[in-house]
Coordinates of N, CA and C in Angstrom, one line a residue:
Chain A
M1 N 14.2 18.4 3.8 CA 12.8 18.3 4.2 C 12.7 16.9 4.7
D2 N 12.0 16.8 5.8 CA 11.9 15.5 6.5 C 11.0 14.6 5.6
P3 N 11.2 13.1 5.8 CA 10.5 12.3 4.9 C 8.9 12.4 5.0
D4 N 8.3 12.6 6.2 CA 6.9 12.7 6.3 C 6.4 14.0 5.5
A5 N 7.2 15.1 5.7 CA 6.7 16.3 5.0 C 6.9 16.1 3.5
L6 N 8.0 15.4 3.1 CA 8.2 15.2 1.6 C 7.0 14.3 1.0
A7 N 6.6 13.3 1.8 CA 5.6 12.4 1.3 C 4.2 13.1 1.2
K8 N 4.0 13.9 2.2 CA 2.7 14.8 2.2 C 2.7 15.7 1.0
A9 N 3.9 16.3 0.7 CA 4.0 17.3 -0.3 C 3.8 16.6 -1.7
F10 N 4.4 15.5 -1.8 CA 4.1 14.6 -3.0 C 2.7 14.2 -3.2
V11 N 2.1 13.8 -2.1 CA 0.7 13.4 -2.2 C -0.2 14.6 -2.7
E12 N 0.0 15.7 -2.1 CA -0.8 16.9 -2.4 C -0.6 17.2 -3.8
H13 N 0.6 17.2 -4.3 CA 0.9 17.4 -5.7 C 0.3 16.5 -6.7
Y14 N 0.4 15.1 -6.3 CA -0.1 14.0 -7.2 C -1.7 14.2 -7.4
Y15 N -2.4 14.4 -6.2 CA -3.9 14.3 -6.2 C -4.4 15.6 -6.8
S16 N -3.7 16.8 -6.5 CA -4.3 18.0 -7.1 C -4.0 18.0 -8.6
T17 N -3.0 17.4 -9.1 CA -2.8 17.3 -10.5 C -3.8 16.2 -11.1
F18 N -4.0 15.2 -10.4 CA -5.0 14.2 -10.8 C -6.4 14.9 -11.0
D19 N -6.7 15.6 -10.0 CA -8.0 16.2 -10.0 C -8.3 17.4 -10.9
T20 N -7.2 18.0 -11.4 CA -7.3 19.1 -12.3 C -6.7 18.9 -13.7
N21 N -5.8 18.0 -13.9 CA -5.1 17.9 -15.1 C -4.4 16.6 -15.2
R22 N -5.1 15.5 -15.5 CA -4.6 14.2 -15.4 C -3.3 14.0 -16.4
N23 N -3.4 14.7 -17.5 CA -2.2 14.5 -18.4 C -1.0 15.0 -17.8
G24 N -1.1 15.9 -16.9 CA 0.2 16.5 -16.1 C 0.8 15.4 -15.3
L25 N 0.1 14.2 -15.1 CA 0.8 13.2 -14.3 C 2.0 12.5 -15.0
A26 N 2.0 12.7 -16.4 CA 3.0 12.1 -17.2 C 4.3 12.3 -16.7
N27 N 4.6 13.6 -16.2 CA 6.0 13.9 -15.7 C 6.4 13.1 -14.5
L28 N 5.4 12.5 -13.8 CA 5.8 11.9 -12.6 C 6.1 10.4 -12.8
Y29 N 5.9 9.8 -14.1 CA 6.1 8.4 -14.4 C 7.2 8.4 -15.4
Q30 N 7.9 7.2 -15.4 CA 9.0 7.0 -16.5 C 8.5 5.6 -17.2
E31 N 9.4 5.2 -18.2 CA 9.1 4.0 -19.0 C 9.0 2.8 -18.2
G32 N 9.9 2.7 -17.1 CA 9.8 1.5 -16.3 C 8.8 1.5 -15.2
S33 N 8.0 2.6 -15.1 CA 7.0 2.7 -14.2 C 5.8 1.7 -14.3
M34 N 5.3 1.3 -13.2 CA 4.1 0.3 -13.3 C 3.0 0.8 -12.4
L35 N 1.8 0.6 -13.0 CA 0.5 1.0 -12.2 C -0.3 -0.2 -12.2
T36 N -0.8 -0.6 -11.1 CA -1.8 -1.6 -11.0 C -3.1 -0.9 -10.6
F37 N -4.1 -0.8 -11.5 CA -5.3 -0.1 -11.2 C -6.4 -1.0 -11.0
E38 N -7.0 -1.2 -9.9 CA -8.0 -2.2 -9.6 C -7.8 -3.6 -10.3
G39 N -6.4 -4.0 -10.1 CA -6.0 -5.3 -10.6 C -5.4 -5.3 -12.0
Q40 N -5.7 -4.2 -12.8 CA -5.2 -4.2 -14.1 C -3.7 -3.7 -14.2
K41 N -2.8 -4.4 -14.8 CA -1.4 -4.0 -14.7 C -1.1 -3.2 -16.0
I42 N -0.5 -2.0 -15.9 CA -0.1 -1.1 -16.9 C 1.4 -0.7 -16.7
Q43 N 2.1 -0.7 -17.8 CA 3.6 -0.3 -17.6 C 3.9 0.8 -18.7
G44 N 4.7 1.8 -18.1 CA 5.2 2.9 -18.9 C 4.4 4.2 -18.8
A45 N 5.0 5.2 -18.8 CA 4.3 6.6 -18.5 C 3.2 6.8 -19.5
S46 N 3.4 6.6 -20.7 CA 2.3 7.0 -21.6 C 1.1 6.1 -21.5
S47 N 1.4 4.7 -21.3 CA 0.2 3.8 -21.1 C -0.5 4.1 -19.8
I48 N 0.2 4.5 -18.7 CA -0.4 4.8 -17.4 C -1.2 6.0 -17.6
V49 N -0.7 7.1 -18.2 CA -1.5 8.2 -18.3 C -2.7 8.0 -19.3
A50 N -2.6 7.2 -20.3 CA -3.7 6.8 -21.1 C -4.8 6.1 -20.4
K51 N -4.3 5.3 -19.4 CA -5.4 4.6 -18.5 C -6.0 5.7 -17.7
L52 N -5.3 6.5 -17.0 CA -5.9 7.4 -16.1 C -6.8 8.4 -16.7
T53 N -6.5 8.9 -18.0 CA -7.2 9.8 -18.8 C -8.6 9.1 -19.4
S54 N -8.4 7.8 -19.5 CA -9.7 7.1 -19.9 C -10.7 6.7 -19.0
L55 N -10.4 7.0 -17.8 CA -11.4 6.6 -16.6 C -12.7 7.2 -16.9
P56 N -13.8 6.6 -16.6 CA -15.2 7.0 -17.0 C -15.7 8.1 -16.2
F57 N -14.8 9.1 -15.9 CA -15.4 10.3 -15.3 C -14.5 11.5 -15.7
Q58 N -15.1 12.6 -15.9 CA -14.3 13.8 -16.2 C -13.7 14.5 -14.9
Q59 N -14.6 14.6 -14.0 CA -14.1 15.3 -12.7 C -14.2 14.5 -11.5
C60 N -13.2 14.8 -10.7 CA -13.2 14.1 -9.4 C -12.3 14.9 -8.4
H61 N -12.5 14.5 -7.1 CA -11.8 15.1 -6.1 C -11.4 14.1 -5.1
H62 N -10.0 14.0 -4.8 CA -9.5 13.1 -3.8 C -9.4 13.8 -2.5
S63 N -10.0 13.4 -1.5 CA -9.6 13.9 -0.2 C -8.8 12.9 0.7
I64 N -7.7 13.3 1.3 CA -6.8 12.4 1.8 C -7.0 12.3 3.3
S65 N -7.1 11.1 3.8 CA -7.3 10.8 5.3 C -5.9 10.6 5.9
T66 N -5.2 9.7 5.4 CA -3.8 9.3 6.0 C -2.8 9.2 5.0
V67 N -1.5 9.6 5.4 CA -0.3 9.4 4.5 C 0.7 8.8 5.4
D68 N 1.2 7.6 5.1 CA 2.4 6.9 5.8 C 3.4 6.8 4.9
C69 N 4.7 6.9 5.4 CA 5.9 6.6 4.5 C 7.0 6.0 5.2
Q70 N 7.8 5.2 4.5 CA 9.0 4.5 5.0 C 10.0 4.5 3.9
P71 N 11.3 4.5 4.3 CA 12.3 4.3 3.3 C 12.2 2.9 2.7
S72 N 12.5 2.8 1.4 CA 12.3 1.5 0.7 C 13.5 0.6 0.6
G73 N 14.6 1.3 1.1 CA 15.9 0.6 1.0 C 16.5 0.6 -0.4
V74 N 15.9 1.2 -1.3 CA 16.5 1.4 -2.7 C 16.9 2.8 -2.9
N75 N 18.2 3.1 -3.0 CA 18.7 4.5 -3.4 C 17.8 5.6 -2.9
A76 N 17.7 5.6 -1.6 CA 16.8 6.7 -1.0 C 15.4 6.7 -1.5
G77 N 14.9 5.6 -2.0 CA 13.5 5.5 -2.4 C 12.7 5.6 -1.2
M78 N 11.3 5.9 -1.5 CA 10.4 6.0 -0.4 C 9.2 5.4 -0.7
L79 N 8.6 4.7 0.2 CA 7.2 4.0 0.0 C 6.2 4.9 0.7
V80 N 5.2 5.3 0.0 CA 4.1 6.1 0.5 C 2.8 5.5 0.4
F81 N 2.1 5.4 1.5 CA 0.8 4.6 1.5 C -0.3 5.6 2.0
V82 N -1.3 5.7 1.1 CA -2.3 6.8 1.2 C -3.7 6.1 1.4
S83 N -4.6 6.6 2.2 CA -6.0 6.4 2.2 C -6.7 7.5 2.2
G84 N -8.0 7.5 1.5 CA -8.7 8.7 1.5 C -10.0 8.4 0.8
N85 N -10.7 9.4 0.4 CA -12.1 9.3 -0.2 C -12.0 10.0 -1.6
L86 N -12.7 9.4 -2.6 CA -12.7 9.8 -3.9 C -14.2 10.3 -4.2
Q87 N -14.3 11.6 -4.5 CA -15.6 12.0 -4.9 C -15.7 12.3 -6.4
L88 N -16.7 11.6 -7.0 CA -16.8 11.7 -8.5 C -18.0 12.8 -8.7
A89 N -17.8 13.6 -9.7 CA -18.8 14.6 -10.0 C -20.1 14.1 -10.2
G90 N -21.1 14.6 -9.6 CA -22.4 14.0 -9.7 C -22.9 12.8 -8.8
E91 N -21.9 12.4 -8.2 CA -22.2 11.2 -7.3 C -22.4 11.7 -5.8
Q92 N -23.3 11.2 -5.2 CA -23.6 11.7 -3.8 C -22.6 11.1 -2.8
H93 N -22.3 9.9 -2.9 CA -21.4 9.2 -1.9 C -20.0 9.1 -2.3
T94 N -19.1 9.3 -1.5 CA -17.6 9.2 -1.8 C -17.2 7.6 -1.8
L95 N -16.2 7.4 -2.5 CA -15.6 6.0 -2.5 C -14.3 6.1 -1.8
K96 N -14.2 5.1 -0.8 CA -12.9 5.0 0.0 C -11.8 4.3 -1.0
F97 N -10.6 4.8 -0.9 CA -9.6 4.1 -1.7 C -8.3 4.0 -0.9
S98 N -7.4 3.1 -1.2 CA -6.1 3.0 -0.7 C -5.1 3.0 -1.9
Q99 N -4.0 3.7 -1.7 CA -3.0 3.7 -2.9 C -1.6 3.6 -2.3
M100 N -0.7 2.9 -3.0 CA 0.7 3.0 -2.6 C 1.6 3.4 -3.7
F101 N 2.5 4.2 -3.4 CA 3.6 4.7 -4.4 C 4.9 4.3 -3.9
H102 N 5.8 3.9 -4.9 CA 7.2 3.7 -4.5 C 7.8 4.8 -5.4
L103 N 8.5 5.8 -4.6 CA 9.1 7.0 -5.2 C 10.6 6.8 -5.3
I104 N 11.2 7.1 -6.4 CA 12.6 7.0 -6.6 C 13.1 8.3 -6.9
P105 N 14.3 8.8 -6.2 CA 14.8 10.2 -6.5 C 15.3 10.1 -8.0
T106 N 15.1 11.4 -8.6 CA 15.7 11.6 -10.0 C 17.0 12.4 -9.8
P107 N 17.7 12.4 -10.8 CA 19.1 13.1 -10.8 C 18.8 14.7 -10.6
Q108 N 17.6 15.1 -11.0 CA 17.3 16.5 -10.9 C 16.9 17.0 -9.5
G109 N 16.8 16.0 -8.5 CA 16.5 16.4 -7.2 C 14.9 16.1 -6.9
S110 N 14.2 15.7 -7.8 CA 12.8 15.4 -7.6 C 12.6 13.9 -7.4
Y111 N 11.4 13.4 -7.4 CA 11.1 12.0 -7.4 C 10.2 11.6 -8.6
Y112 N 10.2 10.3 -9.0 CA 9.3 9.8 -9.9 C 8.6 8.5 -9.3
V113 N 7.5 8.2 -9.8 CA 6.7 7.0 -9.3 C 7.2 5.8 -10.1
L114 N 7.9 4.8 -9.4 CA 8.3 3.6 -10.0 C 7.1 2.6 -10.0
N115 N 6.5 2.5 -8.7 CA 5.4 1.6 -8.4 C 4.3 2.3 -8.0
D116 N 3.0 1.9 -8.4 CA 1.8 2.6 -8.1 C 0.7 1.6 -8.0
I117 N 0.0 1.3 -6.9 CA -0.9 0.3 -6.8 C -2.2 0.9 -6.3
F118 N -3.3 0.9 -7.0 CA -4.6 1.6 -6.4 C -5.7 0.5 -6.3
R119 N -6.4 0.7 -5.2 CA -7.6 -0.1 -5.0 C -8.7 0.7 -4.3
L120 N -10.0 0.6 -4.8 CA -11.0 1.1 -4.1 C -11.3 0.1 -3.0
N121 N -11.8 0.6 -1.8 CA -12.1 -0.2 -0.6 C -13.6 -0.4 -0.5
Y122 N -14.0 -1.5 -1.1 CA -15.5 -1.8 -0.9 C -15.6 -3.3 -0.4
A123 N -16.8 -3.6 0.0 CA -17.0 -5.0 0.5 C -16.8 -5.9 -0.6
Chain B
M1 N 8.1 -20.1 -9.4 CA 6.7 -19.7 -9.1 C 6.5 -18.2 -9.6
D2 N 5.4 -18.0 -10.2 CA 5.1 -16.7 -10.8 C 4.9 -15.7 -9.7
P3 N 5.2 -14.4 -9.9 CA 5.0 -13.4 -8.7 C 3.7 -13.3 -8.2
D4 N 2.6 -13.5 -9.0 CA 1.3 -13.2 -8.4 C 1.0 -14.5 -7.4
A5 N 1.5 -15.7 -7.9 CA 1.2 -16.9 -7.0 C 2.1 -16.8 -5.8
L6 N 3.2 -16.2 -5.9 CA 4.2 -16.1 -4.8 C 3.6 -15.1 -3.8
A7 N 3.0 -14.0 -4.4 CA 2.5 -13.0 -3.4 C 1.3 -13.6 -2.7
K8 N 0.4 -14.3 -3.4 CA -0.8 -14.9 -2.7 C -0.3 -15.9 -1.7
A9 N 0.7 -16.7 -1.9 CA 1.2 -17.7 -1.0 C 1.8 -16.9 0.3
F10 N 2.5 -15.9 0.0 CA 3.0 -15.2 1.3 C 1.9 -14.6 2.1
V11 N 0.9 -14.0 1.3 CA -0.2 -13.4 2.1 C -1.0 -14.5 2.8
E12 N -1.2 -15.6 2.3 CA -2.0 -16.6 3.0 C -1.0 -17.1 4.2
H13 N 0.2 -17.2 4.1 CA 1.1 -17.7 5.2 C 1.0 -16.5 6.3
Y14 N 1.2 -15.3 5.8 CA 1.3 -14.2 6.9 C 0.0 -14.1 7.7
Y15 N -1.1 -14.1 7.1 CA -2.4 -13.8 7.8 C -2.8 -15.2 8.5
S16 N -2.5 -16.3 8.0 CA -2.9 -17.5 8.9 C -2.0 -17.5 10.1
T17 N -0.7 -17.2 9.9 CA 0.2 -17.1 11.1 C -0.3 -16.0 12.1
F18 N -0.6 -14.8 11.5 CA -1.1 -13.7 12.3 C -2.4 -14.2 13.2
D19 N -3.2 -14.9 12.5 CA -4.6 -15.3 13.1 C -4.4 -16.4 14.1
T20 N -3.4 -17.2 14.0 CA -3.2 -18.4 14.9 C -2.0 -18.2 15.9
N21 N -0.9 -17.6 15.4 CA 0.3 -17.6 16.3 C 1.1 -16.3 15.9
R22 N 0.7 -15.2 16.6 CA 1.4 -14.0 16.2 C 2.9 -14.0 16.4
N23 N 3.3 -14.6 17.5 CA 4.8 -14.8 17.8 C 5.5 -15.4 16.5
G24 N 4.9 -16.3 15.8 CA 5.5 -16.9 14.7 C 5.9 -16.0 13.6
L25 N 5.3 -14.7 13.6 CA 5.7 -13.7 12.6 C 7.0 -13.2 12.8
A26 N 7.7 -13.5 13.8 CA 9.1 -12.9 14.2 C 10.0 -13.4 13.0
N27 N 9.8 -14.7 12.5 CA 10.7 -15.1 11.5 C 10.6 -14.4 10.1
L28 N 9.5 -13.6 9.9 CA 9.2 -12.9 8.6 C 9.8 -11.5 8.7
Y29 N 10.4 -11.1 9.9 CA 11.0 -9.8 9.9 C 12.5 -9.8 10.3
Q30 N 13.2 -8.8 10.1 CA 14.7 -8.7 10.4 C 14.9 -7.5 11.2
E31 N 16.2 -7.1 11.7 CA 16.4 -6.0 12.5 C 16.1 -4.7 11.8
G32 N 16.3 -4.6 10.4 CA 16.1 -3.5 9.6 C 14.6 -3.3 9.2
S33 N 13.7 -4.3 9.6 CA 12.4 -4.1 9.2 C 11.7 -3.0 9.8
M34 N 10.6 -2.5 9.1 CA 9.8 -1.4 9.6 C 8.4 -1.6 9.6
L35 N 7.6 -1.4 10.6 CA 6.2 -1.5 10.6 C 5.6 -0.2 10.9
T36 N 4.6 0.3 10.1 CA 3.8 1.5 10.5 C 2.4 1.0 10.6
F37 N 2.0 0.9 11.9 CA 0.7 0.3 12.3 C -0.2 1.6 12.7
E38 N -1.2 1.8 12.0 CA -2.0 3.0 12.2 C -1.3 4.2 12.5
G39 N -0.2 4.4 11.7 CA 0.5 5.6 11.9 C 1.7 5.5 12.9
Q40 N 1.7 4.5 13.8 CA 2.8 4.4 14.7 C 4.0 3.6 14.0
K41 N 5.2 4.2 14.1 CA 6.4 3.6 13.4 C 7.2 2.9 14.4
I42 N 7.4 1.5 14.1 CA 8.2 0.6 14.8 C 9.2 -0.1 14.0
Q43 N 10.5 -0.3 14.6 CA 11.5 -0.9 13.8 C 12.1 -2.1 14.5
G44 N 12.4 -3.1 13.7 CA 13.1 -4.3 14.3 C 12.1 -5.4 14.5
A45 N 12.6 -6.7 14.3 CA 11.6 -7.8 14.3 C 11.1 -7.9 15.8
S46 N 11.9 -7.7 16.9 CA 11.4 -7.9 18.1 C 10.4 -6.9 18.6
N47 N 10.6 -5.7 18.3 CA 9.6 -4.5 18.5 C 8.4 -4.7 17.8
I48 N 8.5 -5.2 16.5 CA 7.3 -5.4 15.6 C 6.4 -6.4 16.3
V49 N 7.0 -7.6 16.6 CA 6.2 -8.6 17.1 C 5.8 -8.3 18.5
A50 N 6.4 -7.6 19.3 CA 5.9 -7.0 20.6 C 4.6 -6.2 20.4
K51 N 4.6 -5.3 19.3 CA 3.5 -4.6 19.0 C 2.3 -5.4 18.6
L52 N 2.6 -6.4 17.7 CA 1.5 -7.2 17.2 C 0.9 -8.1 18.2
T53 N 1.7 -8.5 19.2 CA 1.2 -9.4 20.3 C 0.6 -8.6 21.3
S54 N 0.8 -7.3 21.4 CA 0.2 -6.5 22.4 C -1.2 -5.8 22.0
L55 N -1.6 -6.1 20.8 CA -2.9 -5.6 20.3 C -4.0 -6.0 21.2
P56 N -5.0 -5.3 21.3 CA -6.0 -5.4 22.4 C -7.1 -6.5 22.0
F57 N -6.6 -7.5 21.4 CA -7.6 -8.6 21.1 C -6.8 -9.9 21.0
Q58 N -7.4 -11.0 21.5 CA -6.5 -12.2 21.4 C -6.9 -13.0 20.2
Q59 N -8.0 -12.9 19.6 CA -8.3 -13.7 18.3 C -8.9 -12.8 17.3
C60 N -8.5 -13.1 16.2 CA -9.0 -12.4 14.9 C -8.9 -13.3 13.7
H61 N -9.6 -12.8 12.7 CA -9.5 -13.6 11.4 C -9.4 -12.5 10.2
H62 N -8.4 -12.6 9.4 CA -8.3 -11.8 8.2 C -8.9 -12.5 7.1
S63 N -9.9 -11.9 6.4 CA -10.3 -12.5 5.1 C -9.8 -11.6 4.1
I64 N -9.2 -12.0 3.0 CA -8.5 -11.2 2.0 C -9.3 -11.0 0.9
S65 N -9.6 -9.8 0.4 CA -10.3 -9.5 -0.9 C -9.5 -9.4 -2.0
T66 N -8.3 -8.6 -2.0 CA -7.4 -8.5 -3.2 C -6.0 -8.5 -2.8
V67 N -5.2 -9.0 -3.7 CA -3.8 -9.1 -3.5 C -3.2 -8.6 -4.9
D68 N -2.4 -7.5 -4.8 CA -1.7 -7.0 -6.0 C -0.2 -7.0 -5.8
C69 N 0.6 -7.4 -6.8 CA 1.9 -7.2 -6.6 C 2.6 -6.7 -7.7
Q70 N 3.9 -6.1 -7.5 CA 4.8 -5.5 -8.5 C 6.2 -5.7 -8.0
P71 N 7.2 -5.8 -9.1 CA 8.5 -5.9 -8.7 C 9.0 -4.5 -8.3
S72 N 9.8 -4.4 -7.1 CA 10.1 -3.1 -6.5 C 11.3 -2.5 -7.0
G73 N 12.0 -3.2 -8.0 CA 13.2 -2.7 -8.4 C 14.4 -2.9 -7.5
V74 N 14.3 -3.5 -6.4 CA 15.4 -3.8 -5.4 C 15.7 -5.3 -5.5
N75 N 16.9 -5.8 -6.0 CA 17.2 -7.1 -5.7 C 16.1 -8.1 -5.8
A76 N 15.3 -8.0 -6.7 CA 14.2 -9.1 -6.9 C 13.2 -8.9 -5.8
G77 N 13.1 -7.7 -5.2 CA 12.1 -7.5 -4.1 C 10.7 -7.4 -4.8
M78 N 9.7 -7.5 -3.9 CA 8.4 -7.4 -4.4 C 7.4 -6.5 -3.5
L79 N 6.7 -5.8 -4.1 CA 5.6 -5.0 -3.4 C 4.3 -5.8 -3.5
V80 N 3.8 -5.9 -2.2 CA 2.4 -6.6 -2.2 C 1.4 -5.7 -1.5
F81 N 0.3 -5.5 -2.1 CA -0.7 -4.5 -1.7 C -2.0 -5.4 -1.4
V82 N -2.4 -5.4 -0.2 CA -3.5 -6.3 0.2 C -4.7 -5.5 0.7
S83 N -5.9 -5.9 0.4 CA -7.1 -5.3 1.0 C -8.0 -6.5 1.5
G84 N -8.7 -6.2 2.6 CA -9.5 -7.3 3.2 C -10.3 -6.8 4.3
N85 N -10.9 -7.8 5.0 CA -11.6 -7.5 6.2 C -11.2 -8.2 7.4
L86 N -11.1 -7.6 8.5 CA -10.6 -8.1 9.8 C -11.8 -8.3 10.7
Q87 N -11.9 -9.6 11.2 CA -13.0 -9.9 12.1 C -12.3 -10.2 13.4
L88 N -12.8 -9.3 14.5 CA -12.3 -9.5 15.8 C -13.3 -10.4 16.6
A89 N -12.8 -11.3 17.4 CA -13.5 -12.2 18.2 C -14.5 -11.4 19.0
G90 N -15.8 -11.8 18.9 CA -16.8 -11.0 19.8 C -17.4 -9.9 19.1
E91 N -16.9 -9.4 18.0 CA -17.4 -8.3 17.3 C -18.3 -8.6 16.1
Q92 N -19.4 -8.0 15.9 CA -20.3 -8.3 14.9 C -19.9 -7.9 13.5
H93 N -19.3 -6.7 13.4 CA -19.0 -6.2 12.1 C -17.5 -6.3 11.8
T94 N -17.2 -6.6 10.6 CA -15.7 -6.7 10.3 C -15.3 -5.3 10.0
L95 N -13.9 -5.1 10.1 CA -13.2 -3.8 9.9 C -12.5 -4.1 8.5
K96 N -12.7 -3.1 7.6 CA -11.9 -3.1 6.3 C -10.5 -2.6 6.6
F97 N -9.5 -3.3 5.9 CA -8.1 -2.8 6.1 C -7.4 -3.0 4.8
S98 N -6.3 -2.1 4.7 CA -5.4 -2.2 3.6 C -4.0 -2.3 4.2
Q99 N -3.1 -3.0 3.6 CA -1.7 -3.2 4.0 C -0.9 -3.5 2.9
M100 N 0.4 -2.9 3.0 CA 1.4 -3.1 2.0 C 2.7 -3.8 2.6
F101 N 3.2 -4.7 1.9 CA 4.5 -5.3 2.3 C 5.6 -5.1 1.2
H102 N 6.8 -4.8 1.6 CA 7.9 -4.8 0.7 C 8.7 -6.0 1.0
L103 N 8.7 -7.0 0.1 CA 9.4 -8.3 0.5 C 10.7 -8.4 -0.2
I104 N 11.7 -8.8 0.5 CA 13.1 -8.9 0.0 C 13.5 -10.4 0.1
P105 N 14.1 -11.0 -1.0 CA 14.6 -12.3 -1.0 C 15.6 -12.5 0.1
T106 N 15.7 -13.7 0.7 CA 16.7 -14.1 1.6 C 17.6 -15.1 1.0
P107 N 18.9 -15.1 1.5 CA 19.8 -16.1 0.8 C 19.3 -17.5 0.9
Q108 N 18.4 -17.8 1.8 CA 17.9 -19.1 1.9 C 16.8 -19.5 0.9
G109 N 16.4 -18.5 0.1 CA 15.4 -18.7 -1.0 C 14.1 -18.3 -0.6
S110 N 13.9 -17.8 0.6 CA 12.5 -17.3 1.0 C 12.4 -15.8 0.9
Y111 N 11.5 -15.1 1.6 CA 11.4 -13.6 1.7 C 11.2 -13.2 3.1
Y112 N 11.7 -12.0 3.3 CA 11.4 -11.3 4.6 C 10.7 -10.0 4.3
V113 N 10.0 -9.5 5.4 CA 9.3 -8.2 5.2 C 10.3 -7.1 5.6
L114 N 10.7 -6.2 4.6 CA 11.4 -5.0 4.9 C 10.6 -3.9 5.4
N115 N 9.4 -3.7 4.6 CA 8.5 -2.6 4.8 C 7.1 -3.2 5.0
D116 N 6.4 -2.7 6.1 CA 5.1 -3.1 6.3 C 4.2 -1.9 6.7
I117 N 3.2 -1.6 6.1 CA 2.4 -0.4 6.5 C 0.9 -0.9 6.5
F118 N 0.2 -0.7 7.5 CA -1.1 -1.2 7.8 C -2.1 0.0 8.2
R119 N -3.2 0.0 7.6 CA -4.3 1.0 8.0 C -5.6 0.3 8.0
L120 N -6.4 0.5 9.0 CA -7.8 0.3 8.9 C -8.5 1.4 7.9
N121 N -9.5 1.0 7.2 CA -10.1 1.9 6.3 C -11.5 2.3 6.8
Y122 N -11.5 3.4 7.6 CA -12.7 3.9 8.1 C -12.9 5.4 7.7
A123 N -14.1 5.9 7.9 CA -14.3 7.3 7.5 C -13.5 8.2 8.2

């Protein structure tokens, strides 16, 4: 699979899981994984998923505008840079966001998220 | 220097150089460096600087809203994720942008940009 197609497939999987079953994201992180969510730094799969499941909304939908990827120079790792819009249930306007993932191959032939940085894009 | 302070210092240096002397950015890239600029993929320091100096504006100013950083797991490399506003000379409204850098230490004790991905944030 070419890197751009792989990055898009990962992004579709990540956000559809986020939008339907945030606990299911635990499989995509490991103990060394790091999330910076709006400036807050969190480490480890269980703490990251605890953060994501504690966000103050039950339902949301991510629509993706752009996906860019580059090889990170680490063991066939990949940097994925996403921009899009986040719709929260009951809110009229969407929120623009940008997010970057550093994906590392697993021995099983898949990828896990080592680095994850998320920011809403507002003035 | 702590990683957050180092990331902020790099960001200040990068954007002040971009805003005043884009050719000076050549020192921050190497032959293996990659830039994805609004989806266009460019490799190598000379091609990257050629792209940045060919942008259709002579003067601009970046004002930075947020800087987040995490260790990338590569040889003390650092991932830096920036959001801010770009003001082009003669334009009334600023453009929101997000950018990520993957910085790798050099033997001389500085950093170079291995990965650089830039996107304007519009609907």
